[in-house]
Amino acid sequence: MKARLFKIKSPDTFINDAQVPERRMKRSLTSLDLTALGIGAIIGAGIFALTGTAAAGQSFQSPIETPVINFISAWLSGSPLQLGRAGAGPAIVLSFLVAAVACAFAALCYAEMASMIPVSGSAYTYSYATLGEFIAWVIGWDLILEYAVGNIAVAVSWSDFFTKLLYNLTHLKLPLWLVKDYGTAHVWVEKAQRLALFQQAQLQLSPIEVADYTQAASNLGNYSSSYLPSLLGHELAFNLPAFLIVALLTVLLVIGIQESARFNTAAVLLKTTIVVFFIAFGAYYINPAANWHPFMPNGFTGVMGGAAIVFFAFIGFDAVSTTAEETRNPQRDLPIAMISSLIICTLLYVGVSGVLTGMKKYTAFVDDAAAIATAVEVSGKPWVQALVSAGALAGMTSVILVFQLGQPRIFMAMARDGLLPQYFARLHPRFRTPYITTIWTGAFVGFMALVIDIGSAAELTNIGTLFAFILVSAGVIVLRRTAPLRPRPFKTPWVPLLPLCGILSCFALMLSLPVLTWIRFIVWLGIGLILYALYGYKHSDLAKEEERVTSKA
């Protein structure tokens, strides 16, 4: 059994399987298309929401929400446990560079694997070819966290930015029940009602509760009505914009990869233009003496704390590797696209963070999920805020598109190997896209975005991605030992040093995630192992091959 669990599938087998006529996909993507997909996946809500938080720092209410690394630090130093992360201040520009270096380690490893095994499947396929079937299943299951679960959170954020932009442009407000999940809407309405009772001296509340309930009541002012309609005695509320954007992009992805790439390129051009505009516009409002001093208020600890947060603004470049079978020259174009998109986004991030902290004191961004919009308030020009909201909307649209593109191709690759039913490996007879898995992924993400707000569960996306980065980096080391003579159109330099640096940096960032996220991650992997035992282990291609060998003997 142990030999089966860690038995690998050769890269040549993967490549040959992809060339079977009924499995062959339409090759139409160029390096420019792939670079745009990479930028589309990377620049999203992160640059608009995380920059201010990383500069100002974070505080947590309970130990279970506290990063694991804080416990380790307290144990080693003997000091009290710190429930939070120190802010980087204006040195947030250094935090972005540190995070970019950690991503670069993983990107170089992805580039080598993608050039050697140019098939859909990304980290799942690379793990199968180097570490065996069991690890491949684990990472395939894990990638659902990066793509599908992550997209639920992005779709919900997209809906929030859409409603704000709609109001900025038209002064039109939508009813609460149409743009919020029931859980969030019900809690806000209930808190507003309790605040009203407190103001009428009919209820006692603590100062913390008053502040919390006041914020909830203030949130309701953003909607035309806080009334929740009822059906069969049950109140209704759902996030219709989040569902519609997922449905629209799912249809686009079924129609074709080239059409999807063109749409993504347009969104990327729009959001990068707005990001560059913010850098140029905001440069005129920078006050270095007042806002950039002190530059590193919390020293190197603050820089690393900021890096742990902004790392997650870089997630997405790896999604490019899932389009290998639809790329004209994958051995050349995939490495170019992943590395180019990472470099471009790093330069934009450094520019944005420098301008942001120069326009306003970094302490103004505590718990601010829209720091860029807050910073442009200095200009006193509402149209600039509307423009920034449009950029954020375009950014999140392309993220949803690229992640909705990546997840179905992971499922398709797993189905080809027998770890999922063959039903999920079907391609559309006309469009040559994995339409079955695309529709199912769209239905799952759209429905979940319609009815829930996953909140902190979105951090599962981060830990899942980091785990994938670690396994791909390890795979490069393994394949250099097991297949040293295999052609490598792109070679990761300084192996094993560079992949080891990638493994260590990604693990350090995993330790910067909350205890609760680790618990959820372990539970998620446990569920995946049960499914593997019930289906994948018995139906995989390797299991069938083993049965044939046994029957002949």
Coordinates of C-alpha atoms in Angstrom, one line a residue, residues 71-523:
F71 CA 3.2 31.9 20.2
I72 CA 6.6 30.7 19.1
S73 CA 8.1 34.1 19.6
A74 CA 6.6 34.4 23.1
W75 CA 7.8 30.9 24.1
L76 CA 11.4 31.6 22.9
S77 CA 11.6 35.1 24.4
G78 CA 9.6 34.5 27.6
S79 CA 7.6 37.7 26.8
P80 CA 3.8 38.0 27.0
L81 CA 1.8 36.8 23.9
Q82 CA 1.2 39.6 21.4
L83 CA -2.3 39.5 20.0
G84 CA -1.6 41.1 16.7
R85 CA 1.0 42.1 14.0
A86 CA 3.3 45.1 14.2
G87 CA 2.7 47.6 11.3
A88 CA 5.4 48.3 8.8
G89 CA 4.7 52.1 8.5
P90 CA 6.2 53.7 5.4
A91 CA 8.6 50.8 5.2
I92 CA 5.7 48.9 3.7
V93 CA 7.6 49.3 0.4
L94 CA 10.2 47.0 1.9
S95 CA 7.5 44.5 3.0
F96 CA 6.4 44.3 -0.6
L97 CA 9.9 43.6 -1.7
V98 CA 10.4 40.9 0.9
A99 CA 7.1 39.2 -0.1
A100 CA 8.1 39.5 -3.8
V101 CA 11.4 37.6 -3.1
A102 CA 9.5 34.8 -1.4
C103 CA 7.1 34.6 -4.4
A104 CA 10.0 34.7 -6.8
F105 CA 11.5 31.5 -5.2
A106 CA 8.2 29.7 -5.9
A107 CA 7.8 31.3 -9.4
L108 CA 11.2 30.1 -10.6
C109 CA 10.3 26.6 -9.4
Y110 CA 6.9 26.7 -11.1
A111 CA 8.6 27.9 -14.3
E112 CA 10.9 24.9 -14.4
M113 CA 8.1 22.4 -13.8
A114 CA 5.8 24.1 -16.3
S115 CA 8.4 24.0 -19.0
M116 CA 9.1 20.3 -18.3
I117 CA 5.5 19.1 -17.9
P118 CA 3.4 21.5 -20.1
V119 CA 0.0 20.1 -19.2
S120 CA -3.0 21.4 -17.2
G121 CA -2.9 20.5 -13.6
S122 CA -0.4 23.0 -12.1
A123 CA 1.0 21.9 -8.7
Y124 CA -1.2 18.8 -8.7
T125 CA 0.5 17.4 -11.9
Y126 CA 4.0 18.4 -10.7
S127 CA 3.4 16.7 -7.4
Y128 CA 2.1 13.5 -9.1
A129 CA 5.3 13.4 -11.3
T130 CA 7.7 13.9 -8.3
L131 CA 6.1 13.0 -5.0
G132 CA 3.5 10.4 -5.8
E133 CA -0.3 9.8 -6.1
F134 CA -1.1 10.5 -2.4
I135 CA 0.7 13.8 -2.3
A136 CA -0.9 14.7 -5.7
W137 CA -4.4 14.1 -4.3
V138 CA -3.6 16.2 -1.2
I139 CA -2.4 19.1 -3.3
G140 CA -5.3 18.8 -5.8
W141 CA -7.7 18.9 -2.9
D142 CA -5.7 21.7 -1.4
L143 CA -5.9 23.8 -4.6
I144 CA -9.7 24.0 -4.2
L145 CA -8.9 26.4 -1.3
E146 CA -6.8 28.7 -3.5
Y147 CA -9.2 28.8 -6.5
A148 CA -12.8 28.0 -5.6
V149 CA -12.9 29.0 -1.9
G150 CA -10.8 32.1 -2.6
N151 CA -13.2 33.1 -5.4
I152 CA -16.2 33.0 -3.1
A153 CA -14.5 35.7 -1.0
V154 CA -13.5 37.7 -4.1
A155 CA -17.1 37.6 -5.5
V156 CA -18.5 38.9 -2.3
S157 CA -16.0 41.7 -2.2
W158 CA -16.8 42.4 -5.9
S159 CA -20.4 42.9 -4.9
D160 CA -19.5 45.4 -2.2
F161 CA -17.4 47.5 -4.6
F162 CA -20.1 47.3 -7.3
T163 CA -22.8 48.7 -5.0
K164 CA -20.5 51.5 -3.9
L165 CA -19.5 52.4 -7.5
L166 CA -23.2 52.3 -8.5
Y167 CA -24.0 54.8 -5.8
N168 CA -21.0 57.0 -6.7
L169 CA -22.0 57.2 -10.4
T170 CA -25.8 57.2 -10.2
H171 CA -26.7 57.8 -6.5
L172 CA -28.8 54.7 -6.7
K173 CA -29.0 52.5 -3.6
L174 CA -30.1 48.8 -3.7
P175 CA -32.1 47.1 -0.9
L176 CA -30.1 45.2 1.7
W177 CA -31.8 41.8 1.0
L178 CA -30.7 41.9 -2.6
V179 CA -26.9 42.5 -2.1
K180 CA -26.1 40.8 1.3
D181 CA -26.1 37.2 2.5
Y182 CA -28.8 36.5 5.1
G183 CA -26.3 36.0 8.0
T184 CA -24.8 39.4 7.6
A185 CA -28.0 41.2 6.8
H186 CA -29.9 39.6 9.8
V187 CA -27.1 40.5 12.2
W188 CA -26.9 44.1 11.0
V189 CA -30.7 44.6 11.3
E190 CA -30.8 43.0 14.8
K191 CA -27.9 45.1 16.1
A192 CA -29.5 48.3 14.7
Q193 CA -32.8 47.4 16.5
R194 CA -30.9 46.7 19.8
L195 CA -29.1 50.1 19.4
A196 CA -32.5 51.8 19.0
L197 CA -33.7 50.2 22.3
F198 CA -30.5 51.3 24.0
Q199 CA -31.0 54.9 22.8
Q200 CA -34.6 54.7 24.3
A201 CA -33.1 53.5 27.6
Q202 CA -34.9 50.2 27.3
L203 CA -31.7 48.1 27.0
Q204 CA -28.2 48.2 28.6
L205 CA -25.1 47.9 26.4
S206 CA -21.4 48.0 27.1
P207 CA -19.3 50.7 25.4
I208 CA -17.8 48.0 23.1
E209 CA -21.3 46.8 22.1
V210 CA -22.4 50.4 21.5
A211 CA -19.6 51.0 19.1
D212 CA -20.2 47.7 17.3
Y213 CA -24.0 48.3 17.0
T214 CA -23.5 51.9 15.9
Q215 CA -21.2 50.6 13.0
A216 CA -23.9 48.1 12.0
A217 CA -26.6 50.8 12.0
S218 CA -24.3 53.0 9.9
N219 CA -23.8 50.2 7.4
L220 CA -27.5 50.0 6.8
G221 CA -27.5 53.6 5.6
N222 CA -25.7 52.4 2.4
Y223 CA -28.9 50.6 1.3
S224 CA -32.3 51.8 0.1
S225 CA -34.1 49.6 2.6
S226 CA -33.1 47.3 5.5
Y227 CA -36.4 45.4 5.3
L228 CA -35.9 41.6 4.8
P229 CA -38.8 40.0 2.9
S230 CA -40.2 36.7 4.1
L231 CA -41.1 33.5 2.3
L232 CA -43.1 30.7 4.1
G233 CA -42.2 32.4 7.4
H234 CA -38.5 32.7 6.7
E235 CA -36.7 36.0 6.1
L236 CA -34.8 36.2 2.8
A237 CA -31.5 37.9 1.8
F238 CA -29.0 36.9 -0.8
N239 CA -26.0 38.5 -2.7
L240 CA -27.3 38.7 -6.2
P241 CA -24.5 40.8 -7.7
A242 CA -21.9 38.2 -6.5
F243 CA -23.9 35.4 -8.1
L244 CA -24.4 37.2 -11.4
I245 CA -20.7 38.1 -11.9
V246 CA -19.7 34.5 -11.4
A247 CA -22.4 33.2 -13.7
L248 CA -21.4 35.7 -16.4
L249 CA -17.7 34.8 -16.3
T250 CA -18.6 31.1 -16.2
V251 CA -20.5 31.4 -19.5
L252 CA -17.5 33.3 -21.0
L253 CA -15.1 30.6 -19.9
V254 CA -17.3 27.8 -21.4
I255 CA -17.4 29.7 -24.8
G256 CA -13.6 29.7 -25.2
I257 CA -10.2 30.4 -23.7
Q258 CA -9.3 33.1 -26.4
E259 CA -12.5 35.0 -25.7
S260 CA -11.8 34.8 -22.0
A261 CA -8.2 36.0 -22.5
R262 CA -9.4 39.0 -24.5
F263 CA -11.8 40.0 -21.8
N264 CA -9.1 39.6 -19.1
T265 CA -6.7 41.7 -21.1
A266 CA -9.2 44.5 -21.3
A267 CA -9.8 44.3 -17.5
V268 CA -6.0 44.2 -16.9
L269 CA -5.4 47.3 -19.1
L270 CA -8.2 49.2 -17.2
K271 CA -7.0 48.3 -13.7
T272 CA -3.3 48.8 -14.4
T273 CA -4.1 52.2 -16.0
I274 CA -5.9 53.2 -12.8
V275 CA -3.1 52.0 -10.5
V276 CA -0.6 54.0 -12.6
F277 CA -2.9 57.0 -12.4
F278 CA -3.1 56.7 -8.6
I279 CA 0.7 56.6 -8.4
A280 CA 1.0 59.7 -10.7
F281 CA -1.9 61.6 -9.1
G282 CA -1.0 60.8 -5.5
A283 CA 2.6 61.8 -6.0
Y284 CA 1.5 65.5 -6.0
Y285 CA 0.0 65.1 -2.5
I286 CA 2.9 63.3 -0.8
N287 CA 4.1 65.0 2.4
P288 CA 7.4 63.3 3.2
A289 CA 8.3 65.2 6.4
A290 CA 4.9 64.6 8.0
N291 CA 4.1 61.1 6.8
W292 CA 7.3 59.2 6.0
H293 CA 8.9 59.9 9.4
P294 CA 9.7 57.6 11.1
F295 CA 10.2 55.3 8.1
M296 CA 10.5 52.1 10.1
P297 CA 8.4 52.7 13.3
N298 CA 8.5 49.1 14.4
G299 CA 11.9 48.2 12.9
F300 CA 12.5 45.0 11.0
T301 CA 9.7 43.2 13.0
G302 CA 7.2 45.6 11.4
V303 CA 8.6 45.0 7.9
M304 CA 8.2 41.2 8.3
G305 CA 4.8 41.6 9.8
G306 CA 3.8 43.7 6.8
A307 CA 5.3 41.1 4.4
A308 CA 3.2 38.4 6.0
I309 CA 0.1 40.3 5.1
V310 CA 1.0 41.7 1.7
F311 CA 2.3 38.3 0.5
F312 CA -1.3 37.4 -0.2
A313 CA -1.6 40.3 -2.7
F314 CA 0.8 38.3 -4.9
I315 CA -1.2 35.1 -5.0
G316 CA -2.3 34.1 -8.5
F317 CA 0.7 33.9 -10.8
D318 CA 0.6 30.1 -10.5
A319 CA -2.8 30.0 -12.1
V320 CA -1.1 30.7 -15.4
S321 CA 0.4 27.1 -15.4
T322 CA -3.1 25.6 -15.6
T323 CA -3.4 26.9 -19.2
A324 CA -0.4 24.9 -20.4
E325 CA -2.4 22.8 -22.9
E326 CA -4.0 25.9 -24.4
T327 CA -0.7 27.7 -24.9
R328 CA 1.0 27.8 -28.3
N329 CA 4.6 27.4 -27.0
P330 CA 4.2 26.4 -23.3
Q331 CA 7.9 25.5 -22.7
R332 CA 8.9 29.1 -23.6
D333 CA 5.8 31.2 -22.8
L334 CA 4.8 29.9 -19.3
P335 CA 8.1 30.8 -17.6
I336 CA 8.1 34.2 -19.3
A337 CA 4.6 34.9 -18.3
M338 CA 4.9 33.9 -14.6
I339 CA 8.1 35.8 -14.0
S340 CA 7.1 38.9 -16.0
S341 CA 3.7 39.2 -14.3
L342 CA 5.4 38.9 -10.9
I343 CA 8.0 41.7 -11.8
I344 CA 5.4 44.0 -13.2
C345 CA 3.1 43.6 -10.2
T346 CA 6.0 44.1 -7.7
L347 CA 6.9 47.5 -9.3
L348 CA 3.2 48.6 -9.2
Y349 CA 2.8 47.5 -5.6
V350 CA 6.0 49.3 -4.4
G351 CA 4.8 52.5 -6.2
V352 CA 1.3 52.3 -4.7
S353 CA 2.5 51.6 -1.1
G354 CA 5.0 54.5 -1.3
V355 CA 2.5 57.0 -2.5
L356 CA -0.2 55.7 -0.1
T357 CA 1.9 56.2 3.1
G358 CA 3.1 59.6 1.7
M359 CA -0.4 61.0 1.2
K360 CA -1.6 60.1 4.7
K361 CA 0.0 59.1 8.0
Y362 CA 0.1 55.3 8.1
T363 CA -1.8 55.3 11.4
A364 CA -4.9 56.5 9.6
F365 CA -5.2 53.1 7.9
V366 CA -5.9 51.0 11.0
D367 CA -8.6 48.4 10.1
D368 CA -9.2 50.2 6.8
A369 CA -10.2 47.8 4.0
A370 CA -10.2 50.6 1.4
A371 CA -7.0 52.4 2.1
I372 CA -6.4 53.8 -1.4
A373 CA -9.9 55.3 -1.4
T374 CA -9.2 56.8 2.0
A375 CA -5.9 58.2 0.8
V376 CA -7.4 60.0 -2.2
E377 CA -9.8 61.9 0.1
V378 CA -6.8 64.2 0.6
S379 CA -7.4 65.5 -2.9
G380 CA -11.0 66.5 -2.2
K381 CA -12.1 65.1 -5.6
P382 CA -15.0 62.6 -5.4
W383 CA -14.4 61.5 -9.0
V384 CA -11.0 60.2 -8.1
Q385 CA -12.6 57.9 -5.5
A386 CA -15.1 56.6 -8.1
L387 CA -12.2 55.9 -10.4
V388 CA -10.3 54.0 -7.8
S389 CA -13.5 51.9 -7.1
A390 CA -13.7 51.2 -10.8
G391 CA -10.1 50.0 -10.8
A392 CA -10.8 47.7 -7.8
L393 CA -13.9 46.3 -9.6
A394 CA -11.9 45.6 -12.8
G395 CA -9.2 44.0 -10.6
M396 CA -11.5 41.6 -8.9
T397 CA -13.3 40.8 -12.1
S398 CA -10.1 39.5 -13.7
V399 CA -9.2 37.6 -10.5
I400 CA -12.5 35.8 -10.6
L401 CA -12.1 35.0 -14.3
V402 CA -8.5 33.6 -13.9
F403 CA -9.3 31.5 -10.8
Q404 CA -12.5 30.2 -12.4
L405 CA -10.3 29.3 -15.3
G406 CA -7.8 27.4 -13.1
Q407 CA -10.0 25.4 -10.9
P408 CA -11.9 23.4 -13.7
R409 CA -8.5 22.5 -15.2
I410 CA -7.3 21.0 -11.9
F411 CA -10.5 18.9 -11.7
M412 CA -10.1 17.9 -15.4
A413 CA -6.5 16.7 -14.7
M414 CA -7.5 14.8 -11.7
A415 CA -10.3 13.1 -13.6
R416 CA -8.0 12.1 -16.4
D417 CA -5.9 10.3 -13.8
G418 CA -8.9 8.5 -12.4
L419 CA -8.9 10.3 -9.0
L420 CA -12.2 11.8 -10.0
P421 CA -14.9 10.3 -12.3
Q422 CA -14.2 10.5 -16.0
Y423 CA -17.3 12.6 -16.4
F424 CA -15.3 15.6 -15.2
A425 CA -12.6 15.2 -17.9
R426 CA -15.0 15.9 -20.8
L427 CA -14.2 18.7 -23.2
H428 CA -16.9 20.7 -25.1
P429 CA -17.1 19.3 -28.7
R430 CA -17.0 22.8 -30.3
F431 CA -15.2 25.1 -27.9
R432 CA -12.7 22.5 -26.6
T433 CA -13.0 23.8 -23.0
P434 CA -13.6 21.6 -19.9
Y435 CA -17.2 22.8 -19.8
I436 CA -18.4 20.2 -17.3
T437 CA -16.0 21.2 -14.5
T438 CA -16.3 24.9 -15.5
I439 CA -20.1 24.8 -15.0
W440 CA -19.9 22.8 -11.8
T441 CA -17.2 25.2 -10.4
G442 CA -19.3 28.2 -11.4
A443 CA -22.4 26.8 -9.8
F444 CA -20.6 26.0 -6.5
V445 CA -18.8 29.4 -6.3
G446 CA -21.9 31.4 -7.4
F447 CA -24.3 29.6 -5.0
M448 CA -21.9 30.0 -2.1
A449 CA -21.3 33.7 -2.8
L450 CA -25.1 34.1 -3.1
V451 CA -25.8 32.9 0.5
I452 CA -22.7 33.3 2.6
D453 CA -20.0 35.7 3.6
I454 CA -17.1 33.5 4.5
G455 CA -15.1 36.3 6.3
S456 CA -12.0 34.9 7.9
A457 CA -12.4 31.6 6.2
A458 CA -10.9 33.3 3.2
E459 CA -7.5 32.9 4.9
L460 CA -7.8 29.2 3.9
T461 CA -6.9 30.4 0.4
N462 CA -3.6 31.7 1.8
I463 CA -2.5 28.6 3.6
G464 CA -3.6 26.4 0.7
T465 CA -1.5 28.4 -1.7
L466 CA 1.6 28.4 0.5
F467 CA 1.3 24.7 0.9
A468 CA 1.2 24.3 -2.9
F469 CA 4.3 26.5 -3.3
I470 CA 6.2 24.3 -0.8
L471 CA 5.4 21.1 -2.7
V472 CA 6.3 22.5 -6.1
S473 CA 9.7 23.7 -4.7
A474 CA 10.3 20.3 -3.2
G475 CA 9.3 18.7 -6.5
V476 CA 12.1 20.6 -8.3
I477 CA 14.7 19.2 -6.0
V478 CA 13.3 15.6 -6.3
L479 CA 13.2 15.7 -10.1
R480 CA 16.7 17.0 -10.3
R481 CA 17.8 13.8 -8.5
T482 CA 15.5 11.3 -10.2
A483 CA 15.6 12.7 -13.8
P484 CA 18.8 14.8 -14.0
L485 CA 19.1 14.3 -17.8
R486 CA 15.6 15.2 -18.7
P487 CA 15.4 18.3 -21.0
R488 CA 14.6 21.5 -19.1
P489 CA 13.7 24.5 -21.4
F490 CA 13.8 26.6 -18.3
K491 CA 16.1 25.7 -15.3
T492 CA 15.7 27.1 -11.8
P493 CA 19.1 28.5 -10.8
W494 CA 21.0 27.4 -7.7
V495 CA 19.2 24.1 -7.0
P496 CA 18.7 23.0 -4.2
L497 CA 19.5 26.3 -2.5
L498 CA 16.8 28.4 -4.2
P499 CA 14.0 25.9 -3.8
L500 CA 15.0 25.4 -0.1
C501 CA 14.7 29.1 0.4
G502 CA 11.3 29.0 -1.2
I503 CA 10.2 26.2 1.1
L504 CA 11.5 28.0 4.2
S505 CA 10.0 31.4 3.3
C506 CA 6.6 29.9 2.5
F507 CA 6.6 27.9 5.7
A508 CA 7.5 31.0 7.7
L509 CA 4.6 32.8 6.1
M510 CA 2.3 29.9 6.9
L511 CA 3.3 30.4 10.6
S512 CA 2.2 34.0 10.2
L513 CA -1.4 32.8 9.8
P514 CA -3.9 32.4 12.7
V515 CA -4.2 29.2 14.7
L516 CA -7.9 29.0 13.6
T517 CA -6.8 28.9 9.9
W518 CA -4.4 26.0 10.7
I519 CA -7.2 24.1 12.4
R520 CA -9.5 24.6 9.4
F521 CA -6.8 23.6 7.0
I522 CA -6.2 20.3 8.9
V523 CA -9.9 19.6 8.9

